CSV table of C-alpha atoms in Angstrom, one decimal:
chain,number,residue,atom,x,y,z
A,288,PRO,CA,-0.1,-0.1,0.1
A,289,ILE,CA,0.9,3.6,-0.5
A,290,CYS,CA,1.3,5.8,2.3
A,291,GLN,CA,1.5,9.6,3.0
A,292,ALA,CA,5.3,9.7,2.9
A,293,ASP,CA,5.4,7.9,-0.6
A,294,ASN,CA,2.8,10.5,-1.8
A,295,MET,CA,5.0,13.4,-0.5
A,296,ARG,CA,8.1,12.0,-2.1
A,297,ASP,CA,6.4,11.6,-5.4
A,298,MET,CA,4.9,15.3,-5.3
A,299,HIS,CA,8.4,16.5,-4.6
A,300,ALA,CA,10.0,14.4,-7.2
A,301,LYS,CA,7.6,15.5,-9.8
A,302,ARG,CA,7.6,19.2,-8.6
A,303,ARG,CA,3.9,19.2,-7.7
A,304,HIS,CA,2.8,21.5,-5.1
A,305,PRO,CA,-0.7,21.4,-4.0
A,306,GLY,CA,-2.3,24.9,-3.9
A,307,THR,CA,0.1,26.4,-6.2
A,308,LYS,CA,-1.6,29.2,-8.4
A,309,LEU,CA,1.5,30.1,-10.5
A,310,SER,CA,3.1,27.7,-13.2
A,311,ALA,CA,6.6,27.9,-14.0
A,312,SER,CA,5.7,29.6,-17.2
A,313,ASP,CA,3.7,32.4,-15.1
A,314,VAL,CA,7.0,33.0,-12.9
A,315,GLU,CA,9.1,33.5,-16.1
A,316,SER,CA,6.4,35.8,-17.6
A,317,ILE,CA,6.1,37.9,-14.3
A,318,ARG,CA,10.0,38.1,-14.1
A,319,ARG,CA,10.1,39.1,-17.8
A,320,ASP,CA,7.3,41.7,-17.9
A,321,TYR,CA,7.9,43.3,-14.5
A,322,VAL,CA,8.7,47.1,-14.7
A,323,ARG,CA,9.2,48.8,-11.2
A,324,GLY,CA,6.5,51.5,-10.9
A,325,SER,CA,4.6,50.9,-13.8
A,326,LYS,CA,0.9,51.0,-13.6
A,327,GLU,CA,0.5,48.2,-16.3
A,328,THR,CA,3.2,45.8,-15.2
A,329,GLY,CA,4.3,47.0,-11.6
A,330,GLN,CA,3.8,44.4,-8.7
A,331,PRO,CA,0.1,45.4,-7.9
A,332,ALA,CA,-1.1,45.2,-11.5
A,333,LEU,CA,0.8,41.8,-11.8
A,334,ALA,CA,-0.8,40.5,-8.7
A,335,ARG,CA,-4.1,41.4,-10.1
A,336,LYS,CA,-3.5,39.8,-13.3
A,337,TYR,CA,-2.4,36.5,-11.9
A,338,GLY,CA,-4.8,36.6,-8.8
A,339,VAL,CA,-2.3,36.4,-6.3
A,340,GLY,CA,-0.9,38.7,-3.4
A,341,GLN,CA,1.5,41.5,-4.1
A,342,THR,CA,3.9,39.9,-1.6
A,343,GLN,CA,4.1,36.8,-3.8
A,344,ILE,CA,4.9,39.0,-6.9
A,345,SER,CA,7.6,40.8,-4.8
A,346,ASN,CA,9.1,37.4,-3.9
A,347,ILE,CA,9.2,36.4,-7.5
A,348,VAL,CA,10.8,39.6,-8.9
A,349,THR,CA,13.4,39.9,-6.0
A,350,GLY,CA,14.3,36.2,-6.4
A,351,LYS,CA,13.2,34.9,-3.1
A,352,HIS,CA,10.6,32.5,-4.8
A,353,GLN,CA,12.3,29.4,-6.2
């Protein structure tokens, strides 16, 4: 039988993270499109576009997000 630990190892091995809203492609797009202070592509605008908090966008553009 498969146990919780097996499921967790499989999830991490396949880089699956439950509850994650952003794909790797989204993160790349955010890093590419971000312009500090821009009304169209600043942190608040990107947060609204992707449906996440501004803190998450900040972590992505400052490199704190893996």
